[in-house]
């Protein structure tokens, strides 16, 4: 708990330092052990070497008295009776370094061993080896272990002081480096705190290094950009909506004012009809805005199987339109316009996979009616509905088309008309009561269902193509 509340910088530094301390301690230990072993082996070699020489000299009967000391080795040569017959000059000539029993077993195994030198007035521990020579002579060779001990102690001291120093140095370095690494994040945080506050720019500082923080900053900036756009769109929508609300309200007010200023001889029925028409426009607008607001939340109120074929047939019957139910892979559903509104009604359904999609039936019906309303408004003679599955749309896709033979829309405007409150023929649409939300609702709905919608040339006329994934 305490640890979790520390700063990231502290935790990283502490972890790195702890791991490092462990590694250093282990390596120091290994180093001292290896060093000690090799030093001991070195002494053992020297002792053995000297022992071999003494044995050779004794066997040849050419042993000097006292024995010369090579490499600070101590030598005691014992006769068969166990008394010292020869030794190095500064060595006790009365007491052997090992008692008789120990001498015997040491000579048999040939293993070097430690002997405390203090009882023999020698400093520190000794490394002792026993060899047998001819005529019952025993040679004891020893060498002080003090130098090795002191060099090991010194090494230990150096490590004991050096390691913590090194560790402190590395900890400080990690602290600094981690601080530097985290600085862009601090800057990012400050930038984020300033966004929406006093700062004019709504962007976070992007560090120069092409690292993770850079990627994070760019991603966040993209997000801020999108949020800004969404906000701007929202503002535009509100002002457009207010604008759209104003004209029917003004019209209602004008009609009522005129009627009230000359109440005598006023045709109140006519006034009421005019006011009703504007009221209907207002309520349609309110409904469209509500639908958009709900769709903007990105959730479908329902996901149930909806048969586009049934939906299209019902709509065709209601509006008295031409209908192609082409549910086989094959011919173009939009081909061939009806000879007039209402011809070809209910042309029979060919067999094929049912054009069933998952979604909200009310929403999908609104898609169809919005498209049909547009087509009817612009058509010269006929409007046709088409539904098919497979084919050019691809497998697993249902395609719904609404085709008219009107003036069409120039290619450069075919995307723009999907924007909210976009009308191409402003004056005429206003008379028909259109606010320019129809296609926007269509697109938002279709996309919420995981589909696509676009407009294409039907020469003559326009075809709206809606593609939706089939229900599995
Ligand atoms: N079938 C069509 N042929 C020619 N132009 C069309 C067709 N459908 C739409 N448009 C153009 O696209 C514009 C936008 O259409 P949209 O359906 O979004 O709005 P609207 O029909 O004007 O208003 P609303 O649908 O809100 O009543 C229309 O104003 C019209 O100019
Ligand atoms: Mg419309």
Short mmCIF file of C-alpha atoms and ligand atoms in Angstrom, two decimals:
data_model
loop_
_atom_site.label_atom_id
_atom_site.label_comp_id
_atom_site.label_asym_id
_atom_site.label_seq_id
_atom_site.Cartn_x
_atom_site.Cartn_y
_atom_site.Cartn_z
CA UNK A 1 0.00 0.00 0.00
CA UNK A 2 2.75 2.37 1.00
CA UNK A 3 4.74 1.23 -2.03
CA UNK A 4 1.86 1.72 -4.43
CA UNK A 5 1.45 5.29 -3.32
CA UNK A 6 5.06 6.21 -4.08
CA UNK A 7 5.81 8.04 -7.32
CA UNK A 8 6.63 6.03 -10.43
CA UNK A 9 10.08 7.58 -10.42
CA UNK A 10 10.72 6.42 -6.85
CA UNK A 11 9.45 2.91 -7.50
CA UNK A 12 11.50 2.47 -10.67
CA UNK A 13 14.65 3.76 -9.01
CA UNK A 14 14.13 1.66 -5.90
CA UNK A 15 13.46 -1.49 -7.91
CA UNK A 16 16.48 -0.97 -10.14
CA UNK A 17 18.69 -0.28 -7.13
CA UNK A 18 17.45 -3.32 -5.23
CA UNK A 19 18.06 -5.62 -8.19
CA UNK A 20 21.47 -4.10 -8.67
CA UNK A 21 22.36 -4.46 -4.98
CA UNK A 22 21.45 -8.14 -5.12
CA UNK A 23 23.52 -8.66 -8.26
CA UNK A 24 26.50 -6.82 -6.79
CA UNK A 25 26.32 -8.74 -3.51
CA UNK A 26 26.18 -12.08 -5.29
CA UNK A 27 29.06 -11.21 -7.59
CA UNK A 28 31.16 -9.88 -4.67
CA UNK A 29 30.59 -13.08 -2.75
CA UNK A 30 31.51 -15.25 -5.73
CA UNK A 31 34.56 -13.10 -6.35
CA UNK A 32 35.87 -13.43 -2.79
CA UNK A 33 35.27 -17.20 -2.72
CA UNK A 34 37.02 -17.76 -6.05
CA UNK A 35 39.89 -15.49 -5.08
CA UNK A 36 40.35 -17.26 -1.74
CA UNK A 37 40.32 -20.68 -3.33
CA UNK A 38 42.89 -19.77 -5.93
CA UNK A 39 45.17 -18.21 -3.32
CA UNK A 40 44.97 -21.32 -1.17
CA UNK A 41 45.72 -23.51 -4.17
CA UNK A 42 48.73 -21.35 -4.90
CA UNK A 43 50.09 -21.77 -1.35
CA UNK A 44 49.43 -25.51 -1.46
CA UNK A 45 51.44 -25.75 -4.69
CA UNK A 46 54.38 -23.86 -3.20
CA UNK A 47 54.32 -25.97 -0.05
CA UNK A 48 54.17 -29.21 -2.02
CA UNK A 49 56.97 -28.07 -4.34
CA UNK A 50 59.21 -27.24 -1.42
CA UNK A 51 58.35 -30.54 0.27
CA UNK A 52 59.39 -32.52 -2.84
CA UNK A 53 62.75 -30.69 -2.90
CA UNK A 54 63.41 -31.35 0.78
CA UNK A 55 62.48 -35.05 0.37
CA UNK A 56 64.88 -35.32 -2.59
CA UNK A 57 67.70 -33.62 -0.63
CA UNK A 58 67.07 -35.84 2.42
CA UNK A 59 67.06 -39.01 0.32
CA UNK A 60 70.35 -37.91 -1.22
CA UNK A 61 71.70 -37.14 2.26
CA UNK A 62 72.53 -33.59 1.21
CA UNK A 63 70.15 -31.73 3.51
CA UNK A 64 71.77 -28.52 4.82
CA UNK A 65 71.35 -27.55 8.46
CA UNK A 66 69.53 -25.30 8.92
CA UNK A 67 67.32 -25.77 5.91
CA UNK A 68 67.18 -22.68 3.74
CA UNK A 69 63.78 -20.96 3.73
CA UNK A 70 62.37 -20.47 0.26
CA UNK A 71 59.23 -18.34 -0.18
CA UNK A 72 58.82 -18.06 3.62
CA UNK A 73 58.23 -21.77 3.92
CA UNK A 74 58.79 -23.44 7.24
CA UNK A 75 60.35 -26.88 7.18
CA UNK A 76 60.76 -29.48 9.92
CA UNK A 77 62.56 -32.74 9.16
CA UNK A 78 61.80 -35.52 11.65
CA UNK A 79 63.87 -38.62 12.18
CA UNK A 80 62.33 -42.12 12.55
CA UNK A 81 62.02 -41.56 16.32
CA UNK A 82 59.82 -38.49 15.75
CA UNK A 83 62.40 -35.95 16.86
CA UNK A 84 63.29 -32.93 14.81
CA UNK A 85 66.66 -33.44 13.16
CA UNK A 86 66.70 -30.44 10.88
CA UNK A 87 64.58 -27.28 10.36
CA UNK A 88 64.52 -23.84 8.90
CA UNK A 89 66.38 -21.36 11.04
CA UNK A 90 63.52 -19.49 12.75
CA UNK A 91 61.54 -22.61 13.52
CA UNK A 92 60.94 -24.42 16.80
CA UNK A 93 63.34 -27.35 16.92
CA UNK A 94 61.63 -29.17 19.77
CA UNK A 95 57.92 -29.40 18.96
CA UNK A 96 56.73 -30.71 15.58
CA UNK A 97 53.87 -28.77 13.96
CA UNK A 98 51.73 -31.92 14.03
CA UNK A 99 51.62 -34.65 16.64
CA UNK A 100 52.64 -38.15 15.59
CA UNK A 101 49.15 -39.52 14.86
CA UNK A 102 48.15 -36.50 12.78
CA UNK A 103 51.47 -36.65 10.91
CA UNK A 104 50.86 -40.23 9.94
CA UNK A 105 47.38 -39.70 8.52
CA UNK A 106 48.45 -36.48 6.79
CA UNK A 107 51.37 -38.25 5.16
CA UNK A 108 49.07 -41.08 4.05
CA UNK A 109 46.35 -38.88 2.49
CA UNK A 110 48.80 -36.26 1.21
CA UNK A 111 46.13 -33.60 1.88
CA UNK A 112 47.19 -30.12 3.01
CA UNK A 113 45.54 -28.79 6.19
CA UNK A 114 45.20 -25.71 8.37
CA UNK A 115 47.11 -25.53 11.64
CA UNK A 116 46.95 -22.73 14.12
CA UNK A 117 50.41 -21.16 14.27
CA UNK A 118 50.04 -19.33 17.58
CA UNK A 119 51.14 -22.17 19.88
CA UNK A 120 54.37 -22.29 17.85
CA UNK A 121 54.88 -18.52 18.07
CA UNK A 122 53.96 -18.15 14.41
CA UNK A 123 51.46 -15.49 13.30
CA UNK A 124 48.02 -16.65 12.17
CA UNK A 125 47.02 -19.92 10.56
CA UNK A 126 49.44 -22.15 8.65
CA UNK A 127 48.95 -24.36 5.63
CA UNK A 128 50.72 -27.60 6.44
CA UNK A 129 51.65 -30.63 4.38
CA UNK A 130 53.44 -33.82 5.45
CA UNK A 131 55.59 -35.97 3.13
CA UNK A 132 57.51 -39.15 3.83
CA UNK A 133 61.14 -39.58 2.77
CA UNK A 134 63.40 -42.62 2.80
CA UNK A 135 64.79 -44.17 6.05
CA UNK A 136 61.66 -43.26 8.08
CA UNK A 137 62.25 -39.55 7.70
CA UNK A 138 59.18 -37.32 7.75
CA UNK A 139 59.17 -33.85 6.21
CA UNK A 140 56.68 -31.22 7.44
CA UNK A 141 56.37 -28.15 5.21
CA UNK A 142 54.23 -25.15 6.17
CA UNK A 143 53.56 -21.69 5.00
CA UNK A 144 51.85 -18.85 6.75
CA UNK A 145 48.35 -18.15 5.58
CA UNK A 146 48.39 -14.61 6.96
CA UNK A 147 49.08 -12.79 3.68
CA UNK A 148 46.22 -14.55 1.98
CA UNK A 149 43.97 -13.83 4.89
CA UNK A 150 44.88 -10.17 4.94
CA UNK A 151 44.53 -9.78 1.18
CA UNK A 152 41.08 -11.39 1.39
CA UNK A 153 40.16 -9.07 4.24
CA UNK A 154 41.40 -6.08 2.28
CA UNK A 155 39.43 -7.15 -0.75
CA UNK A 156 36.39 -7.57 1.47
CA UNK A 157 36.84 -4.08 2.89
CA UNK A 158 37.24 -2.56 -0.55
CA UNK A 159 34.09 -4.30 -1.71
CA UNK A 160 32.23 -3.36 1.46
CA UNK A 161 32.99 0.31 0.95
CA UNK A 162 33.01 0.35 -2.85
CA UNK A 163 29.78 -1.51 -3.47
CA UNK A 164 27.52 0.86 -1.51
CA UNK A 165 29.28 3.80 -3.14
CA UNK A 166 28.77 2.29 -6.57
CA UNK A 167 25.19 1.49 -5.67
CA UNK A 168 24.55 5.03 -4.48
CA UNK A 169 26.05 6.36 -7.67
CA UNK A 170 23.91 4.08 -9.83
CA UNK A 171 20.79 4.90 -7.81
CA UNK A 172 21.44 8.60 -8.31
CA UNK A 173 22.03 8.04 -12.02
CA UNK A 174 18.80 6.02 -12.35
CA UNK A 175 16.91 8.69 -10.43
CA UNK A 176 18.14 11.33 -12.86
CA UNK A 177 17.63 9.25 -16.01
CA UNK A 178 14.16 8.12 -14.97
CA UNK A 179 13.32 11.70 -14.10
CA UNK A 180 14.40 12.78 -17.56
CA UNK A 181 12.42 9.98 -19.14
CA UNK A 182 9.32 10.91 -17.23
CA UNK A 183 9.64 14.62 -17.85
CA UNK A 184 7.65 14.53 -21.13
CA UNK A 185 4.86 12.87 -19.17
CA UNK A 186 4.96 15.68 -16.64
CA UNK A 187 4.83 18.17 -19.49
CA UNK A 188 1.95 16.20 -20.99
CA UNK A 189 0.12 16.38 -17.68
CA UNK A 190 0.68 20.12 -17.39
CA UNK A 191 -0.49 20.56 -20.97
CA UNK A 192 -3.60 18.53 -20.25
CA UNK A 193 -4.28 20.61 -17.15
CA UNK A 194 -4.03 23.76 -19.25
CA UNK A 195 -6.40 22.49 -21.95
CA UNK A 196 -9.81 23.98 -21.41
CA UNK A 197 -8.28 26.39 -18.93
CA UNK A 198 -6.42 29.48 -19.94
CA UNK A 199 -4.42 27.95 -22.78
CA UNK A 200 -5.53 29.02 -26.22
CA UNK A 201 -4.17 25.97 -27.97
CA UNK A 202 -6.08 22.83 -27.25
CA UNK A 203 -3.08 20.60 -27.91
CA UNK A 204 -0.62 18.76 -25.70
CA UNK A 205 3.13 19.26 -26.06
CA UNK A 206 4.57 16.50 -28.25
CA UNK A 207 8.10 15.42 -27.25
CA UNK A 208 10.72 15.28 -29.99
CA UNK A 209 11.85 11.73 -29.30
CA UNK A 210 9.90 9.20 -31.35
CA UNK A 211 9.07 7.13 -28.29
CA UNK A 212 5.99 5.86 -26.48
CA UNK A 213 5.33 9.24 -24.94
CA UNK A 214 5.46 10.78 -28.39
CA UNK A 215 2.91 8.24 -29.60
CA UNK A 216 0.76 8.89 -26.55
CA UNK A 217 0.87 12.65 -27.08
CA UNK A 218 -0.02 12.30 -30.76
CA UNK A 219 -2.88 9.95 -30.01
CA UNK A 220 -4.22 12.26 -27.31
CA UNK A 221 -3.92 15.22 -29.65
CA UNK A 222 -5.86 13.33 -32.29
CA UNK A 223 -8.48 12.65 -29.68
CA UNK A 224 -8.59 16.30 -28.69
CA UNK A 225 -8.95 17.20 -32.35
CA UNK A 226 -11.88 14.85 -32.71
CA UNK A 227 -13.48 16.19 -29.55
CA UNK A 228 -13.02 19.72 -30.82
CA UNK A 229 -14.61 18.78 -34.11
CA UNK A 230 -17.49 17.08 -32.36
CA UNK A 231 -17.98 20.13 -30.22
CA UNK A 232 -17.94 22.41 -33.22
CA UNK A 233 -20.43 20.13 -34.95
CA UNK A 234 -22.61 20.22 -31.89
CA UNK A 235 -22.52 24.01 -31.78
CA UNK A 236 -23.33 24.23 -35.47
CA UNK A 237 -26.17 21.79 -34.99
CA UNK A 238 -27.67 23.85 -32.20
CA UNK A 239 -27.47 27.05 -34.18
CA UNK A 240 -28.84 25.37 -37.31
CA UNK A 241 -31.64 23.86 -35.29
CA UNK A 242 -32.48 27.21 -33.75
CA UNK A 243 -32.42 28.72 -37.20
CA UNK A 244 -34.77 26.05 -38.53
CA UNK A 245 -37.12 26.54 -35.60
CA UNK A 246 -37.24 30.26 -36.10
CA UNK A 247 -38.94 30.37 -39.49
CA UNK A 248 -42.03 28.27 -38.68
CA UNK A 249 -42.34 30.09 -35.37
CA UNK A 250 -42.12 33.45 -37.13
CA UNK A 251 -44.67 32.29 -39.66
CA UNK A 252 -47.09 31.20 -36.93
CA UNK A 253 -46.62 34.46 -35.12
CA UNK A 254 -47.17 36.50 -38.28
CA UNK A 255 -50.35 34.64 -39.17
CA UNK A 256 -51.74 35.04 -35.68
CA UNK A 257 -50.79 38.72 -35.51
CA UNK A 258 -52.38 39.46 -38.88
CA UNK A 259 -55.51 37.56 -37.93
CA UNK A 260 -55.79 39.31 -34.57
CA UNK A 261 -55.19 42.78 -35.97
CA UNK A 262 -58.17 42.33 -38.35
CA UNK A 263 -60.41 39.90 -36.51
CA UNK A 264 -63.47 41.00 -38.45
CA UNK A 265 -63.79 39.23 -41.78
CA UNK A 266 -60.97 36.86 -40.85
CA UNK A 267 -61.16 33.27 -42.16
CA UNK A 268 -60.17 31.54 -38.96
CA UNK A 269 -60.24 28.13 -40.54
CA UNK A 270 -57.62 29.24 -43.03
CA UNK A 271 -55.52 30.73 -40.23
CA UNK A 272 -55.77 27.52 -38.23
CA UNK A 273 -54.76 25.47 -41.26
CA UNK A 274 -51.72 27.66 -41.83
CA UNK A 275 -50.73 27.49 -38.19
CA UNK A 276 -51.27 23.73 -38.15
CA UNK A 277 -48.98 23.29 -41.15
CA UNK A 278 -46.19 25.20 -39.42
CA UNK A 279 -46.81 23.26 -36.22
CA UNK A 280 -46.46 19.99 -38.12
CA UNK A 281 -43.17 21.21 -39.55
CA UNK A 282 -42.01 22.05 -36.06
CA UNK A 283 -42.99 18.69 -34.65
CA UNK A 284 -41.30 16.87 -37.54
CA UNK A 285 -38.15 18.82 -36.92
CA UNK A 286 -38.29 18.05 -33.21
CA UNK A 287 -38.76 14.36 -33.97
CA UNK A 288 -35.83 14.31 -36.40
CA UNK A 289 -33.59 16.04 -33.90
CA UNK A 290 -34.60 13.59 -31.20
CA UNK A 291 -33.91 10.67 -33.51
CA UNK A 292 -30.45 12.08 -34.30
CA UNK A 293 -29.69 12.70 -30.64
CA UNK A 294 -30.62 9.12 -29.81
CA UNK A 295 -28.57 7.73 -32.71
CA UNK A 296 -25.61 9.91 -31.72
CA UNK A 297 -25.46 8.05 -28.46
CA UNK A 298 -24.45 5.15 -30.67
CA UNK A 299 -26.85 2.62 -29.27
CA UNK A 300 -29.68 0.86 -31.01
CA UNK A 301 -32.76 0.65 -28.88
CA UNK A 302 -33.30 -2.87 -30.16
CA UNK A 303 -31.63 -5.62 -32.13
CA UNK A 304 -34.19 -7.91 -33.60
CA UNK A 305 -34.36 -9.68 -36.95
CA UNK A 306 -35.93 -7.37 -39.53
CA UNK A 307 -36.86 -8.63 -43.00
CA UNK A 308 -35.98 -5.88 -45.44
CA UNK A 309 -38.10 -7.61 -48.10
CA UNK A 310 -41.20 -7.34 -45.95
CA UNK A 311 -40.31 -3.79 -44.98
CA UNK A 312 -39.86 -2.79 -48.63
CA UNK A 313 -43.09 -4.45 -49.72
CA UNK A 314 -45.09 -2.68 -47.02
CA UNK A 315 -43.54 0.66 -47.91
CA UNK A 316 -44.15 0.08 -51.62
CA UNK A 317 -47.80 -0.71 -50.90
CA UNK A 318 -48.21 2.33 -48.70
CA UNK A 319 -46.69 4.69 -51.24
CA UNK A 320 -47.88 2.73 -54.29
CA UNK A 321 -44.38 2.24 -55.71
CA UNK A 322 -42.61 -0.13 -58.05
CA UNK A 323 -40.85 -2.94 -56.20
CA UNK A 324 -38.10 -5.37 -57.11
CA UNK A 325 -37.58 -8.15 -54.70
CA UNK A 326 -34.58 -9.77 -56.27
CA UNK A 327 -33.28 -12.09 -53.67
CA UNK A 328 -31.31 -14.32 -55.96
CA UNK A 329 -27.73 -13.62 -56.90
CA UNK A 330 -28.15 -11.91 -60.20
CA UNK A 331 -29.82 -9.15 -62.03
CA UNK A 332 -29.59 -5.51 -61.06
CA UNK A 333 -32.44 -4.58 -58.74
CA UNK A 334 -32.48 -0.99 -59.93
CA UNK A 335 -32.73 -1.73 -63.61
CA UNK A 336 -35.87 -0.76 -65.41
CA UNK A 337 -37.98 1.99 -64.03
CA UNK A 338 -41.67 1.48 -63.68
CA UNK A 339 -43.74 3.11 -66.37
CA UNK A 340 -45.33 5.27 -63.76
CA UNK A 341 -45.75 5.67 -60.06
CA UNK A 342 -47.40 2.56 -58.83
CA UNK A 343 -46.63 0.22 -61.66
CA UNK A 344 -45.09 -3.19 -61.12
CA UNK A 345 -46.46 -3.25 -57.64
CA UNK A 346 -45.37 -6.28 -55.75
CA UNK A 347 -43.45 -7.94 -58.52
CA UNK A 348 -42.91 -11.38 -57.18
CA UNK A 349 -40.13 -12.40 -54.90
CA UNK A 350 -37.57 -14.74 -56.35
CA UNK A 351 -36.21 -17.40 -53.95
CA UNK A 352 -32.90 -16.73 -52.22
CA UNK A 353 -31.52 -16.05 -48.75
CA UNK A 354 -33.99 -13.90 -46.83
CA UNK A 355 -32.76 -10.31 -46.55
CA UNK A 356 -32.98 -10.37 -42.78
CA UNK A 357 -30.80 -7.98 -40.83
CA UNK A 358 -30.46 -7.39 -37.11
CA UNK A 359 -31.67 -4.03 -35.94
CA UNK A 360 -34.45 -1.73 -34.90
CA UNK A 361 -37.42 -2.03 -37.21
CA UNK A 362 -38.66 1.50 -36.54
CA UNK A 363 -35.24 2.96 -37.33
CA UNK A 364 -34.92 0.93 -40.51
CA UNK A 365 -38.39 1.94 -41.61
CA UNK A 366 -37.42 5.57 -41.14
CA UNK A 367 -34.38 4.98 -43.37
CA UNK A 368 -36.67 3.70 -46.08
CA UNK A 369 -39.29 6.44 -45.73
CA UNK A 370 -36.68 9.20 -45.70
CA UNK A 371 -35.18 7.86 -48.93
CA UNK A 372 -38.60 7.31 -50.50
CA UNK A 373 -39.74 10.82 -49.48
CA UNK A 374 -36.70 12.28 -51.21
CA UNK A 375 -37.17 10.15 -54.31
CA UNK A 376 -40.88 11.00 -54.57
CA UNK A 377 -40.11 14.67 -54.18
CA UNK A 378 -37.65 14.63 -57.08
CA UNK A 379 -38.90 11.84 -59.35
CA UNK A 380 -40.24 12.70 -62.78
CA UNK A 381 -42.41 9.63 -63.23
CA UNK A 382 -41.42 6.64 -61.15
CA UNK A 383 -39.76 5.43 -57.97
CA UNK A 384 -38.60 1.88 -57.50
CA UNK A 385 -37.55 -0.02 -54.43
CA UNK A 386 -35.12 -2.90 -54.71
CA UNK A 387 -33.96 -5.49 -52.23
CA UNK A 388 -31.42 -8.19 -52.91
CA UNK A 389 -28.80 -10.24 -51.20
CA UNK A 390 -25.39 -11.30 -52.41
CA UNK A 391 -24.26 -10.27 -55.89
CA UNK A 392 -22.18 -7.12 -56.24
CA UNK A 393 -22.93 -6.23 -52.65
CA UNK A 394 -20.94 -9.25 -51.56
CA UNK A 395 -21.89 -12.31 -49.57
CA UNK A 396 -23.55 -11.78 -46.24
CA UNK A 397 -24.85 -8.38 -47.24
CA UNK A 398 -28.39 -7.20 -47.94
CA UNK A 399 -28.74 -4.34 -50.40
CA UNK A 400 -31.64 -1.96 -50.39
CA UNK A 401 -32.01 0.53 -53.23
CA UNK A 402 -34.34 3.46 -53.83
CA UNK A 403 -34.24 4.71 -57.41
CA UNK A 404 -35.94 7.73 -58.97
CA UNK A 405 -35.82 9.28 -62.42
CA UNK A 406 -35.50 12.85 -61.29
CA UNK A 407 -32.69 15.37 -61.88
CA UNK A 408 -30.22 13.47 -59.67
CA UNK A 409 -27.42 15.06 -57.67
CA UNK A 410 -24.07 16.12 -59.18
CA UNK A 411 -21.24 13.83 -58.07
CA UNK A 412 -19.49 16.52 -56.02
CA UNK A 413 -22.59 16.98 -53.84
CA UNK A 414 -23.42 13.32 -53.26
CA UNK A 415 -21.53 13.15 -49.98
CA UNK A 416 -22.31 16.64 -48.78
CA UNK A 417 -26.05 16.01 -48.76
CA UNK A 418 -25.57 13.55 -45.91
CA UNK A 419 -24.52 16.42 -43.64
CA UNK A 420 -27.06 17.78 -41.23
CA UNK A 421 -29.20 20.66 -42.42
CA UNK A 422 -27.79 20.42 -45.94
CA UNK A 423 -30.28 21.18 -48.71
CA UNK A 424 -29.30 21.66 -52.29
CA UNK A 425 -32.41 23.45 -53.47
CA UNK A 426 -33.04 25.52 -50.41
CA UNK A 427 -36.13 27.39 -51.48
CA UNK A 428 -38.03 24.39 -52.76
CA UNK A 429 -37.21 22.09 -49.85
CA UNK A 430 -38.33 24.68 -47.38
CA UNK A 431 -41.74 24.74 -49.01
CA UNK A 432 -41.92 20.98 -48.66
CA UNK A 433 -40.98 21.31 -45.06
CA UNK A 434 -37.62 19.57 -45.34
CA UNK A 435 -34.95 20.71 -42.91
CA UNK A 436 -32.14 18.73 -44.56
CA UNK A 437 -31.95 16.11 -41.81
CA UNK A 438 -33.40 13.18 -43.76
CA UNK A 439 -30.18 11.81 -45.27
CA UNK A 440 -28.20 12.57 -42.11
CA UNK A 441 -30.62 10.36 -40.17
CA UNK A 442 -30.35 7.69 -42.87
CA UNK A 443 -26.57 7.59 -42.66
CA UNK A 444 -26.38 7.65 -38.87
CA UNK A 445 -28.94 4.86 -38.62
CA UNK A 446 -27.30 2.68 -41.24
CA UNK A 447 -23.89 3.11 -39.67
CA UNK A 448 -25.29 2.25 -36.26
CA UNK A 449 -26.44 -1.00 -37.89
CA UNK A 450 -22.93 -1.64 -39.21
CA UNK A 451 -23.83 -0.80 -42.80
CA UNK A 452 -23.06 1.80 -45.45
CA UNK A 453 -25.12 4.13 -47.61
CA UNK A 454 -24.21 6.09 -50.71
CA UNK A 455 -25.85 7.84 -53.64
CA UNK A 456 -25.14 6.97 -57.25
CA UNK A 457 -26.21 7.97 -60.73
CA UNK A 458 -29.18 6.04 -62.08
CA UNK A 459 -29.09 7.92 -65.45
CA UNK A 460 -31.52 9.45 -65.41
CA UNK A 461 -32.13 10.03 -61.75
CA UNK A 462 -30.60 9.06 -58.49
CA UNK A 463 -30.18 5.79 -56.68
CA UNK A 464 -29.64 5.53 -52.95
CA UNK A 465 -27.88 2.27 -52.02
CA UNK A 466 -28.04 0.95 -48.47
CA UNK A 467 -25.97 -2.10 -47.55
CA UNK A 468 -26.50 -3.89 -44.28
CA UNK A 469 -24.89 -7.04 -42.91
CA UNK A 470 -27.26 -10.02 -42.98
CA UNK A 471 -28.27 -11.60 -39.73
CA UNK A 472 -26.53 -14.93 -39.27
N1 LIG B 1 -33.61 11.70 -54.91
C1 LIG B 1 -33.07 12.92 -54.95
N2 LIG B 1 -32.89 13.58 -56.11
C2 LIG B 1 -32.33 14.81 -56.12
N3 LIG B 1 -31.88 15.46 -55.03
C3 LIG B 1 -32.04 14.88 -53.84
C4 LIG B 1 -32.61 13.58 -53.74
N4 LIG B 1 -32.59 13.23 -52.43
C5 LIG B 1 -32.04 14.26 -51.75
N5 LIG B 1 -31.70 15.26 -52.59
C6 LIG B 1 -31.07 16.51 -52.21
O1 LIG B 1 -30.39 16.32 -51.01
C7 LIG B 1 -30.78 17.27 -50.03
C8 LIG B 1 -30.71 16.66 -48.66
O2 LIG B 1 -31.68 15.65 -48.51
P1 LIG B 1 -32.27 15.34 -47.09
O3 LIG B 1 -33.20 14.21 -47.21
O4 LIG B 1 -31.14 15.20 -46.16
O5 LIG B 1 -33.02 16.68 -46.69
P2 LIG B 1 -34.43 17.18 -47.17
O6 LIG B 1 -35.13 16.11 -47.91
O7 LIG B 1 -34.22 18.46 -47.84
O8 LIG B 1 -35.12 17.47 -45.80
P3 LIG B 1 -35.80 16.39 -44.83
O9 LIG B 1 -35.44 15.05 -45.34
O10 LIG B 1 -35.20 16.70 -43.51
O11 LIG B 1 -37.24 16.64 -44.87
C9 LIG B 1 -32.16 17.66 -50.43
O12 LIG B 1 -32.44 18.98 -49.99
C10 LIG B 1 -32.09 17.59 -51.95
O13 LIG B 1 -31.58 18.80 -52.46
MG1 LIG B 2 -35.38 14.18 -47.14
#
